[in-house]
Coordinates of C-alpha atoms and ligand atoms in Angstrom, one line a residue:
Chain O
X1 CA 81.8 47.1 64.0
X2 CA 85.3 46.5 65.2
X3 CA 84.1 45.8 68.6
X4 CA 81.6 43.2 67.3
X5 CA 84.2 41.4 65.4
X6 CA 86.7 41.4 68.2
X7 CA 84.3 40.6 71.0
X8 CA 84.4 37.0 72.2
X9 CA 82.6 34.7 69.9
X10 CA 78.9 35.2 69.7
X11 CA 77.4 33.0 72.4
X12 CA 74.4 32.3 70.2
X13 CA 76.6 30.7 67.6
X14 CA 79.8 29.5 69.0
X15 CA 82.3 28.6 66.3
X16 CA 82.4 24.9 65.4
X17 CA 85.4 23.2 66.8
X18 CA 85.3 19.7 65.4
X19 CA 86.5 17.1 67.8
X20 CA 86.1 14.2 65.5
X21 CA 87.5 13.6 62.0
X22 CA 84.1 13.1 60.4
X23 CA 81.5 15.6 59.3
X24 CA 78.0 14.7 60.4
X25 CA 75.4 14.0 57.6
X26 CA 73.4 17.2 58.4
X27 CA 76.5 19.4 58.2
X28 CA 77.6 17.7 55.0
X29 CA 74.2 18.3 53.4
X30 CA 74.3 21.9 54.6
X31 CA 77.7 22.4 53.2
X32 CA 76.8 20.9 49.9
X33 CA 73.8 23.2 49.7
X34 CA 76.1 26.2 50.5
X35 CA 78.4 25.2 47.6
X36 CA 75.4 24.6 45.3
X37 CA 74.2 28.1 46.2
X38 CA 77.6 29.4 45.3
X39 CA 77.6 27.7 42.0
X40 CA 74.2 29.1 41.2
X41 CA 75.4 32.6 42.2
X42 CA 78.1 32.1 39.6
X43 CA 75.4 31.9 36.9
X44 CA 73.8 35.0 38.2
X45 CA 77.0 36.9 38.0
X46 CA 78.0 35.3 34.7
X47 CA 74.9 34.2 32.8
X48 CA 76.9 33.4 29.7
X49 CA 77.5 29.9 31.2
X50 CA 73.9 29.2 30.9
X51 CA 73.6 30.9 27.5
X52 CA 76.4 28.8 26.1
X53 CA 74.5 25.7 26.9
X54 CA 71.2 26.9 25.5
X55 CA 72.2 29.2 22.6
X56 CA 74.0 26.5 20.8
X57 CA 71.1 24.1 20.7
X58 CA 68.8 26.9 19.6
X59 CA 71.2 27.6 16.7
X60 CA 71.2 23.9 15.9
X61 CA 67.4 23.9 15.9
X62 CA 67.2 26.8 13.5
X63 CA 69.8 25.4 11.2
X64 CA 68.3 21.9 11.2
X65 CA 64.7 22.9 10.9
X66 CA 65.1 25.6 8.2
X67 CA 68.3 24.6 6.3
X68 CA 68.5 20.8 6.4
X69 CA 65.0 20.0 7.6
X70 CA 63.6 19.8 4.1
X71 CA 66.2 17.2 3.1
X72 CA 66.5 15.2 6.3
X73 CA 62.9 15.3 7.2
X74 CA 61.6 14.1 3.9
X75 CA 58.7 11.9 4.3
X76 CA 58.0 13.2 7.8
X77 CA 54.9 15.2 8.6
X78 CA 56.8 17.7 10.6
X79 CA 60.6 17.6 11.2
X80 CA 60.3 19.9 14.2
X81 CA 58.4 17.2 16.1
X82 CA 61.2 14.8 15.4
X83 CA 64.1 17.2 16.1
X84 CA 63.1 18.9 19.3
X85 CA 63.4 15.9 21.7
X86 CA 66.9 15.4 20.2
X87 CA 67.7 19.1 20.8
X88 CA 66.6 18.7 24.4
X89 CA 69.2 16.0 24.8
X90 CA 71.8 18.0 23.1
X91 CA 71.1 20.8 25.6
X92 CA 71.9 18.6 28.5
X93 CA 75.0 17.3 26.9
X94 CA 76.3 20.8 26.3
X95 CA 75.4 21.8 29.8
X96 CA 77.3 18.8 31.2
X97 CA 80.5 20.1 29.7
X98 CA 80.2 23.2 31.9
X99 CA 80.5 21.0 35.0
X100 CA 84.0 19.8 34.0
X101 CA 85.2 23.2 33.0
X102 CA 83.9 24.8 36.2
X103 CA 85.4 22.2 38.4
X104 CA 88.7 22.5 36.6
X105 CA 88.7 26.3 37.0
X106 CA 88.0 25.9 40.7
X107 CA 91.1 23.9 41.1
X108 CA 93.3 26.2 39.0
X109 CA 92.2 29.2 41.1
X110 CA 93.1 29.6 44.7
X111 CA 89.6 29.1 46.0
X112 CA 90.1 25.4 46.3
X113 CA 92.8 26.1 48.9
X114 CA 90.3 28.1 50.9
X115 CA 87.8 25.2 50.9
X116 CA 90.5 22.6 51.7
X117 CA 91.8 24.5 54.7
X118 CA 88.3 24.5 56.2
X119 CA 86.5 21.8 58.1
X120 CA 84.1 20.8 55.4
X121 CA 82.9 17.4 54.2
X122 CA 85.0 16.0 51.4
X123 CA 82.0 15.4 49.3
X124 CA 80.6 18.9 49.6
X125 CA 82.3 20.4 46.6
X126 CA 81.3 17.6 44.3
X127 CA 77.8 17.1 45.6
X128 CA 77.2 20.9 45.7
X129 CA 78.2 21.0 42.1
X130 CA 75.8 18.2 41.1
X131 CA 72.9 19.9 43.0
X132 CA 73.6 23.1 41.1
X133 CA 73.8 21.2 37.9
X134 CA 70.3 19.7 38.4
X135 CA 68.9 23.3 38.7
X136 CA 70.9 24.4 35.7
X137 CA 69.8 21.4 33.6
X138 CA 66.2 21.9 34.5
X139 CA 66.3 25.6 33.7
X140 CA 68.0 24.8 30.4
X141 CA 65.2 22.5 29.5
X142 CA 62.6 25.2 30.4
X143 CA 64.4 27.6 28.1
X144 CA 64.6 25.1 25.2
X145 CA 60.9 24.0 25.6
X146 CA 59.8 27.7 25.5
X147 CA 61.9 28.2 22.4
X148 CA 60.5 25.1 20.8
X149 CA 56.9 26.3 21.4
X150 CA 57.8 29.6 19.8
X151 CA 58.9 27.9 16.6
X152 CA 55.9 25.6 16.5
X153 CA 56.7 22.5 18.4
X154 CA 53.7 21.0 20.2
X155 CA 53.5 18.4 22.9
X156 CA 51.1 15.7 21.8
X157 CA 51.0 13.8 25.0
X158 CA 50.2 15.0 28.5
X159 CA 51.7 17.1 31.3
X160 CA 53.0 14.2 33.4
X161 CA 54.8 12.9 30.3
X162 CA 56.5 16.3 29.9
X163 CA 57.7 16.1 33.5
X164 CA 58.9 12.5 33.0
X165 CA 60.8 13.6 29.9
X166 CA 62.5 16.5 31.7
X167 CA 63.3 14.2 34.7
X168 CA 64.9 11.7 32.4
X169 CA 66.8 14.4 30.6
X170 CA 68.1 15.8 33.9
X171 CA 69.2 12.4 35.0
X172 CA 71.0 11.8 31.8
X173 CA 72.6 15.2 32.2
X174 CA 73.8 14.3 35.7
X175 CA 75.3 11.1 34.3
X176 CA 77.1 13.1 31.6
X177 CA 78.1 15.7 34.1
X178 CA 80.0 13.1 36.1
X179 CA 81.9 12.1 33.0
X180 CA 82.7 15.7 32.4
X181 CA 83.6 16.1 36.1
X182 CA 86.0 13.2 35.9
X183 CA 87.6 14.7 32.7
X184 CA 87.8 18.2 34.3
X185 CA 89.5 16.8 37.4
X186 CA 91.9 14.4 35.5
X187 CA 93.2 17.1 33.1
X188 CA 95.0 20.2 34.3
X189 CA 94.6 22.7 31.5
X190 CA 91.1 24.2 31.1
X191 CA 91.6 24.3 27.3
X192 CA 92.4 20.7 27.1
X193 CA 89.3 19.9 29.2
X194 CA 87.2 21.7 26.6
X195 CA 88.8 19.8 23.7
X196 CA 88.6 16.4 25.3
X197 CA 85.0 17.2 26.3
X198 CA 84.1 17.8 22.7
X199 CA 86.0 14.7 21.7
X200 CA 83.6 12.4 23.6
X201 CA 80.5 14.4 23.2
X202 CA 80.5 14.8 19.4
X203 CA 80.2 11.1 18.6
X204 CA 77.7 10.7 21.4
X205 CA 75.5 13.4 19.8
X206 CA 75.9 12.9 16.1
X207 CA 76.2 9.1 16.3
X208 CA 72.6 9.0 17.5
X209 CA 69.0 9.4 16.3
X210 CA 69.2 13.0 17.4
X211 CA 69.0 14.6 14.0
X212 CA 68.0 11.8 11.6
X213 CA 66.4 8.4 11.7
X214 CA 69.1 5.6 11.9
X215 CA 67.4 3.7 9.1
X216 CA 68.9 6.3 6.7
X217 CA 72.5 5.5 7.9
X218 CA 75.0 2.9 6.8
X219 CA 74.9 -0.4 8.6
X220 CA 78.1 0.0 10.7
X221 CA 76.9 3.4 12.0
X222 CA 73.5 2.0 12.8
X223 CA 75.2 -0.6 15.0
X224 CA 76.8 2.3 17.0
X225 CA 73.7 4.4 17.0
X226 CA 71.6 1.6 18.4
X227 CA 73.7 1.1 21.5
X228 CA 74.4 4.8 22.0
X229 CA 72.6 5.9 25.2
X230 CA 71.8 9.2 23.6
X231 CA 69.6 7.4 21.0
X232 CA 67.7 5.7 23.8
X233 CA 67.2 8.9 25.7
X234 CA 66.2 10.8 22.5
X235 CA 63.7 8.1 21.5
X236 CA 62.3 7.9 25.0
X237 CA 61.7 11.7 25.0
X238 CA 60.1 11.4 21.5
X239 CA 57.7 8.9 23.0
X240 CA 57.0 11.0 26.0
X241 CA 56.5 14.2 24.1
X242 CA 55.3 13.2 20.6
X243 CA 53.7 9.9 21.4
X244 CA 54.8 6.4 20.5
X245 CA 56.6 3.6 22.4
X246 CA 58.1 4.6 25.7
X247 CA 58.8 1.7 28.1
X248 CA 61.7 0.0 26.3
X249 CA 63.6 3.2 25.6
X250 CA 63.0 4.6 29.1
X251 CA 64.2 1.4 30.8
X252 CA 67.2 1.2 28.4
X253 CA 68.0 4.8 29.2
X254 CA 67.8 4.3 33.0
X255 CA 70.0 1.2 32.6
X256 CA 72.6 3.3 30.9
X257 CA 72.4 6.2 33.3
X258 CA 72.8 3.8 36.2
X259 CA 75.8 2.2 34.5
X260 CA 77.5 5.6 33.8
X261 CA 77.0 6.8 37.3
X262 CA 78.3 3.5 38.7
X263 CA 81.5 3.9 36.7
X264 CA 82.1 7.7 36.7
X265 CA 81.0 8.7 40.2
X266 CA 83.8 6.6 41.9
X267 CA 86.3 7.7 39.2
X268 CA 85.4 11.4 39.7
X269 CA 85.5 11.1 43.5
X270 CA 88.9 9.3 43.3
X271 CA 90.3 12.0 41.0
X272 CA 88.9 14.7 43.3
X273 CA 90.7 13.0 46.3
X274 CA 94.0 13.0 44.3
X275 CA 93.7 16.6 43.4
X276 CA 93.0 17.6 47.0
X277 CA 95.5 15.4 48.7
Chain W
X1 CA 99.8 26.8 78.3
X2 CA 101.4 24.5 75.7
X3 CA 102.5 25.7 72.3
X4 CA 99.7 26.4 69.9
X5 CA 101.9 25.4 67.0
X6 CA 104.5 22.7 67.6
X7 CA 106.7 21.7 64.7
X8 CA 109.2 19.0 64.9
X9 CA 111.7 18.2 62.2
X10 CA 109.3 19.0 59.4
X11 CA 110.4 18.0 55.9
X12 CA 108.9 18.6 52.5
X13 CA 110.5 17.5 49.2
X14 CA 109.6 18.5 45.7
X15 CA 111.4 16.0 43.5
X16 CA 115.0 16.2 44.5
X17 CA 114.8 19.6 46.2
X18 CA 114.2 19.7 49.9
X19 CA 112.0 22.8 50.2
X20 CA 111.7 22.3 54.0
X21 CA 114.6 20.5 55.5
X22 CA 114.0 19.6 59.1
X23 CA 112.4 22.6 60.7
X24 CA 111.6 22.6 64.4
X25 CA 109.8 25.5 66.1
X26 CA 107.2 26.4 68.7
X27 CA 104.7 29.1 68.8
X28 CA 103.3 29.8 72.3
X29 CA 99.5 30.2 72.4
X30 CA 98.5 33.9 72.0
X31 CA 101.7 35.0 70.6
X32 CA 103.0 36.1 67.1
X33 CA 105.8 34.3 65.4
X34 CA 107.5 36.0 62.6
X35 CA 108.8 33.6 60.0
X36 CA 111.4 35.3 57.9
X37 CA 113.4 34.2 55.0
X38 CA 114.4 35.2 51.4
X39 CA 112.5 34.1 48.3
X40 CA 112.4 30.4 48.1
X41 CA 113.4 29.8 51.7
X42 CA 110.4 27.5 52.3
X43 CA 108.0 29.8 54.2
X44 CA 105.0 29.2 52.1
X45 CA 105.7 25.5 52.0
X46 CA 105.7 25.4 55.9
X47 CA 102.5 27.4 56.1
X48 CA 100.8 25.1 53.6
X49 CA 101.7 22.0 55.5
X50 CA 100.5 23.6 58.8
X51 CA 97.3 24.5 57.0
X52 CA 96.8 20.9 55.9
X53 CA 97.2 21.8 52.3
X54 CA 100.4 19.9 51.8
X55 CA 101.5 16.6 53.3
X56 CA 104.8 16.6 55.1
X57 CA 107.4 14.1 53.9
X58 CA 108.9 13.8 57.3
X59 CA 108.6 15.1 60.8
X60 CA 105.5 16.0 62.8
X61 CA 103.5 19.1 63.7
X62 CA 100.6 19.8 66.0
X63 CA 98.4 22.8 65.7
X64 CA 96.0 23.7 68.6
X65 CA 96.8 20.2 70.0
X66 CA 96.0 18.2 66.9
X67 CA 98.2 16.4 64.4
X68 CA 98.2 18.1 61.0
X69 CA 98.2 14.7 59.2
X70 CA 96.1 12.3 61.2
X71 CA 93.7 15.0 62.7
X72 CA 93.7 17.4 59.7
X73 CA 89.9 17.9 60.1
X74 CA 90.2 19.1 63.7
X75 CA 93.1 21.3 62.7
X76 CA 91.0 22.9 59.9
X77 CA 88.3 23.8 62.4
X78 CA 90.8 25.9 64.4
X79 CA 92.8 27.7 61.8
X80 CA 92.5 30.6 59.4
X81 CA 94.7 31.1 56.4
X82 CA 95.5 34.1 54.3
X83 CA 97.8 32.5 51.7
X84 CA 100.4 34.3 49.7
X85 CA 98.3 34.1 46.7
X86 CA 94.8 35.3 47.4
X87 CA 92.3 32.4 47.6
X88 CA 89.1 34.5 47.1
X89 CA 86.4 33.1 44.9
X90 CA 86.6 35.4 41.8
X91 CA 83.3 34.1 40.5
X92 CA 80.9 35.4 43.1
X93 CA 80.7 38.9 44.7
X94 CA 82.7 39.8 47.8
X95 CA 79.8 39.6 50.2
X96 CA 78.8 36.2 48.9
X97 CA 82.4 35.0 49.4
X98 CA 82.1 35.7 53.2
X99 CA 78.6 34.5 53.5
X100 CA 79.5 31.2 51.7
X101 CA 82.4 30.7 54.1
X102 CA 80.2 31.4 57.1
X103 CA 77.6 28.8 55.9
X104 CA 80.4 26.3 55.3
X105 CA 81.4 26.8 58.9
X106 CA 77.7 26.0 59.6
X107 CA 76.9 29.4 61.1
X108 CA 73.1 30.1 61.1
X109 CA 72.2 32.2 58.0
X110 CA 71.4 35.2 60.1
X111 CA 74.7 35.1 61.8
X112 CA 76.6 34.4 58.6
X113 CA 74.9 37.5 57.0
X114 CA 75.7 39.7 59.9
X115 CA 79.3 38.6 60.0
X116 CA 79.7 39.1 56.3
X117 CA 78.4 42.7 56.7
X118 CA 80.6 43.3 59.7
X119 CA 83.8 42.0 58.1
X120 CA 83.3 44.0 54.9
X121 CA 82.8 47.1 56.9
X122 CA 85.9 46.4 59.0
X123 CA 88.0 45.9 55.9
X124 CA 86.5 48.9 54.1
X125 CA 84.9 46.8 51.4
X126 CA 81.2 47.6 52.0
X127 CA 81.0 49.6 48.8
X128 CA 82.4 46.7 46.8
X129 CA 80.2 44.1 48.5
X130 CA 78.2 43.3 45.3
X131 CA 81.2 43.5 42.9
X132 CA 83.1 40.5 41.7
X133 CA 86.5 40.2 43.2
X134 CA 88.0 40.1 39.7
X135 CA 87.1 43.7 39.5
X136 CA 88.8 44.5 42.8
X137 CA 92.2 46.1 43.1
X138 CA 95.1 43.9 44.4
X139 CA 94.8 45.4 47.8
X140 CA 91.1 45.0 48.0
X141 CA 91.4 41.3 47.0
X142 CA 94.0 40.9 49.7
X143 CA 91.7 42.5 52.3
X144 CA 88.8 40.2 51.3
X145 CA 91.1 37.2 51.6
X146 CA 92.0 38.4 55.2
X147 CA 88.3 38.9 56.0
X148 CA 87.6 35.4 54.8
X149 CA 90.3 33.9 57.0
X150 CA 88.6 35.4 60.1
X151 CA 85.1 34.1 59.4
X152 CA 85.8 30.9 61.3
X153 CA 87.0 32.8 64.4
X154 CA 90.4 30.9 64.2
X155 CA 92.5 30.0 67.3
X156 CA 95.5 30.0 65.0
X157 CA 95.9 32.3 62.1
X158 CA 98.4 32.0 59.3
X159 CA 99.3 35.1 57.4
X160 CA 101.6 34.4 54.5
X161 CA 103.1 37.8 53.5
X162 CA 99.9 39.5 54.3
X163 CA 101.0 43.1 53.6
X164 CA 102.6 42.5 50.2
X165 CA 100.8 44.7 47.8
X166 CA 99.0 46.8 50.5
X167 CA 99.3 50.5 50.7
X168 CA 100.8 52.0 53.9
X169 CA 97.4 52.8 55.4
X170 CA 96.1 49.2 54.8
X171 CA 99.4 47.8 56.2
X172 CA 99.0 49.7 59.4
X173 CA 95.4 48.7 59.7
X174 CA 96.4 45.1 59.2
X175 CA 99.0 45.4 61.9
X176 CA 96.4 46.8 64.3
X177 CA 94.1 44.0 63.4
X178 CA 96.8 41.4 64.2
X179 CA 97.5 43.1 67.5
X180 CA 93.9 43.1 68.5
X181 CA 93.4 39.5 67.5
X182 CA 96.5 38.5 69.6
X183 CA 95.1 40.6 72.5
X184 CA 92.1 38.2 72.6
X185 CA 94.2 35.1 72.5
X186 CA 94.7 34.3 68.8
X187 CA 98.0 32.8 67.9
X188 CA 99.5 34.2 64.7
X189 CA 102.2 32.8 62.4
X190 CA 103.2 35.5 60.1
X191 CA 105.7 35.2 57.2
X192 CA 107.2 38.3 55.8
X193 CA 110.1 39.7 53.9
X194 CA 110.1 42.8 56.0
X195 CA 112.1 42.8 59.2
X196 CA 110.3 46.0 60.2
X197 CA 107.0 44.1 60.1
X198 CA 108.3 41.2 62.1
X199 CA 109.7 43.6 64.7
X200 CA 106.5 45.5 64.9
X201 CA 104.4 42.4 65.5
X202 CA 106.3 39.4 66.5
X203 CA 107.6 38.4 70.0
X204 CA 109.7 35.8 68.4
X205 CA 111.4 35.5 65.0
X206 CA 112.5 32.4 63.2
X207 CA 114.8 33.0 60.2
X208 CA 114.9 30.3 57.6
X209 CA 116.9 29.8 54.5
X210 CA 117.1 26.9 52.1
X211 CA 114.4 25.2 54.2
X212 CA 116.4 25.3 57.5
X213 CA 116.2 27.4 60.6
X214 CA 119.3 29.6 60.6
X215 CA 118.4 31.8 63.6
X216 CA 115.7 32.3 66.1
X217 CA 115.0 34.5 69.0
X218 CA 113.4 37.8 70.0
X219 CA 114.3 40.8 67.8
X220 CA 116.7 41.9 70.5
X221 CA 118.4 38.5 70.7
X222 CA 118.8 38.5 66.9
X223 CA 120.5 41.8 67.0
X224 CA 122.8 40.5 69.6
X225 CA 123.8 37.6 67.4
X226 CA 126.0 39.8 65.2
X227 CA 128.1 40.7 68.2
X228 CA 126.3 44.0 68.7
X229 CA 128.2 46.1 66.2
X230 CA 128.6 46.6 62.5
X231 CA 131.7 48.2 60.9
X232 CA 130.8 50.4 58.0
X233 CA 133.4 51.4 55.5
X234 CA 132.9 53.8 52.5
X235 CA 135.9 53.6 50.1
X236 CA 136.7 56.6 48.0
X237 CA 136.2 54.6 44.8
X238 CA 133.4 52.1 44.4
X239 CA 135.8 49.9 42.4
X240 CA 137.7 49.1 45.6
X241 CA 134.6 47.5 47.3
X242 CA 135.5 44.0 46.2
X243 CA 139.1 44.3 47.1
X244 CA 138.3 45.5 50.6
X245 CA 135.7 42.8 51.1
X246 CA 138.2 40.2 50.1
X247 CA 140.8 41.4 52.5
X248 CA 138.3 41.7 55.4
X249 CA 137.0 38.2 54.8
X250 CA 140.6 37.0 55.3
X251 CA 140.5 38.1 58.9
X252 CA 138.5 35.0 59.9
X253 CA 135.4 36.8 61.2
X254 CA 132.1 36.9 59.5
X255 CA 131.9 37.7 55.8
X256 CA 131.6 41.3 54.7
X257 CA 128.5 42.4 52.8
X258 CA 129.1 44.9 49.9
X259 CA 126.4 47.3 48.8
X260 CA 127.5 48.7 45.5
X261 CA 124.5 51.0 45.2
X262 CA 125.4 52.8 48.4
X263 CA 129.2 52.3 47.9
X264 CA 129.3 50.7 51.4
X265 CA 130.8 47.6 53.0
X266 CA 129.4 46.3 56.2
X267 CA 131.0 43.8 58.5
X268 CA 129.5 42.5 61.7
X269 CA 132.2 42.5 64.4
X270 CA 132.0 40.9 67.8
X271 CA 134.4 42.4 70.2
X272 CA 137.7 44.3 70.3
X273 CA 139.8 41.7 68.6
X274 CA 137.7 41.3 65.5
X275 CA 137.4 45.1 65.1
X276 CA 141.1 45.6 65.4
X277 CA 141.9 42.8 63.0
X278 CA 139.5 44.3 60.5
X279 CA 141.1 47.7 60.8
X280 CA 144.5 46.2 60.2
X281 CA 143.2 44.4 57.1
X282 CA 141.7 47.6 55.8
X283 CA 145.0 49.5 56.3
X284 CA 146.9 46.7 54.6
X285 CA 144.7 47.2 51.4
X286 CA 146.0 50.7 51.1
X287 CA 142.9 52.0 49.4
X288 CA 141.7 55.5 50.0
X289 CA 138.7 55.5 52.4
X290 CA 136.0 58.2 52.5
X291 CA 134.3 57.3 55.8
X292 CA 134.3 54.7 58.5
X293 CA 132.1 54.1 61.5
X294 CA 130.6 51.4 63.7
X295 CA 126.9 51.1 64.7
X296 CA 124.4 48.8 66.2
X297 CA 122.8 47.0 63.3
X298 CA 119.2 47.2 62.3
X299 CA 117.3 43.9 62.0
X300 CA 117.4 44.2 58.2
X301 CA 121.2 44.1 58.4
X302 CA 121.0 41.1 60.7
X303 CA 118.7 39.4 58.2
X304 CA 121.0 40.1 55.3
X305 CA 124.1 39.0 57.1
X306 CA 122.3 35.8 58.2
X307 CA 120.9 34.9 54.8
X308 CA 123.7 36.0 52.5
X309 CA 126.8 33.9 51.9
X310 CA 127.4 30.3 50.8
X311 CA 124.3 28.2 51.4
X312 CA 126.6 25.1 51.9
X313 CA 128.4 26.8 54.7
X314 CA 127.0 25.0 57.7
X315 CA 129.0 26.8 60.3
X316 CA 126.6 29.7 60.0
X317 CA 123.6 27.6 61.0
X318 CA 122.4 27.2 64.5
X319 CA 119.8 24.6 64.0
Ligands
ATP401 N1 104.6 22.8 44.2 C1 105.9 22.9 44.1 N2 106.6 22.1 43.2 C2 107.9 22.2 43.1 N3 108.7 23.0 43.9 C3 108.1 23.8 44.7 C4 106.7 23.8 44.9 N4 106.4 24.7 45.8 C5 107.5 25.2 46.3 N5 108.6 24.7 45.6 C6 110.0 25.0 45.8 O1 110.2 25.0 47.2 C7 111.1 26.0 47.6 C8 110.4 26.9 48.7 O2 109.3 27.5 48.2 P1 108.4 28.5 49.0 O3 107.3 28.9 48.2 O4 108.0 27.7 50.3 O5 109.3 29.7 49.4 P2 109.0 31.0 50.1 O6 109.9 31.1 51.3 O7 107.5 31.1 50.4 O8 109.4 32.1 49.1 P3 108.7 33.5 48.7 O9 109.3 34.5 49.7 O10 109.2 33.8 47.3 O11 107.3 33.4 48.8 C9 111.4 26.8 46.4 O12 112.7 26.4 45.9 C10 110.3 26.4 45.4 O13 110.8 26.4 44.1
MG402 MG1 106.1 32.3 49.9

């Protein structure tokens, strides 16, 4: 073993000695995938991260369906059908928080020094994180859908619509993840990242049509609820899963997602650059 | 062959403190340089700059022929770093740490797997391959960190206090590993608090204090810097230590070092005159003396005599 390590480098795979300052696209993608794999391995070793993001929405579901459901859902045939698309959006917004916390922890541990002293693409750590998030968000949706079926939720549309809904949810999750990434990189302490995360997430969740129809709310709140992207995504998913209008809400959602990415991707990248200087 | 590490007037400031204050040094390719200095001397800061983790505020450095600021990426492709504080990934198992690094270096998956197995075996971590490093002992984490710094087959390896926290067996193994790496041409920059370690491994030693080079040379040359001899005096009463030290310092030579635990005073003396003057000063004190002798100093004593004393006293500096 010693001999193998100390022998001159394997002729089959000579070590990379970059002669230019830039990493080629193929290498950058490979490195992002390696980081993504690492982030997914984290979940395997510590599944609580995924649980955190799915258990909370399940608890919310039970509480809202069985405790408040009677009151809130008055006049609706089945409150579950109304609530579950909202819970699916809640799941992605909880899951997005993990992105910020995980990035922040990477920086507060020594591992970032290791990455930074290696010839890897600058974008690899961030893009690897996003790739892993897409897997995590999709998995989270699978778990929540299965749970929803267990408690009696039924899809009243078709399979392609379900895929479209999950796709939209994952996209929204990625957009929220970039906000969380920015917060996680901009703030030093992991506890503060968590508090600030909840600070922007709570109004986004509760100031929406997630749990109750906006028509039951006071006027000033309705104004907020109507422009809240969460409302658009929730209503789009209702349309896609339970039937009803879809097009307007989907295009509104996509518009918001694009806008959020346009603002927060550069912010997160810039903050990442600052932390790694 | 040119120097593998070429440092010129390197400066790093943190606020108003100059952690590194104009350091110049060379490390010939395929050799080991021992960077010695007390706590806070600036060793880690130098290593971090040479590893492209911190940006210098002044001066220049080239590693393996590339500038550490403008060609940082090329430098990164040629170095390995074992930092003072382990930079292993605590969130994934030991094997995955090494495999990840292999893949980040773009080794083919098969090669990255084989290398991860090989390195774990070499560092006696095979049994812990599937465990998370947060469940490792301090020494195991350290060894994993070392293994990680070898995945990229570095031309230049930085080891920042690599044996701190290692048991004697692991320390000797590490020394052997450094020797075999050097035998195949790797250049090593090693920081340490232990003279013994520097002497065991390094052809050249640079001693820094307060961010400046205060001495450099081979271990033998450093010994010579104290004039070859050390006068040791053991007074009868420990209480007399300070008085003797004061008197000896008045003789104009180097300052005496007191060791209250041992009840000893040591004074480097170069030549007949200084020795005679010191003995006169000692007699003038009139304190009872238990023992007195002269000996050729160990490197530890050289280190202590170099780094003790008034930091503002520039006469003691060579750089
Ligand atoms: N990030 C930082 N911010 C502020 N000051 C710093 C920072 N890093 C190092 N310093 C200061 O720079 C000086 C040199 O520190 P450095 O860690 O390089 O010393 P060292 O020789 O490695 O010491 P040790 O033997 O304890 O590891 C110290 O005074 C330290 O307080
Ligand atoms: Mg240090």
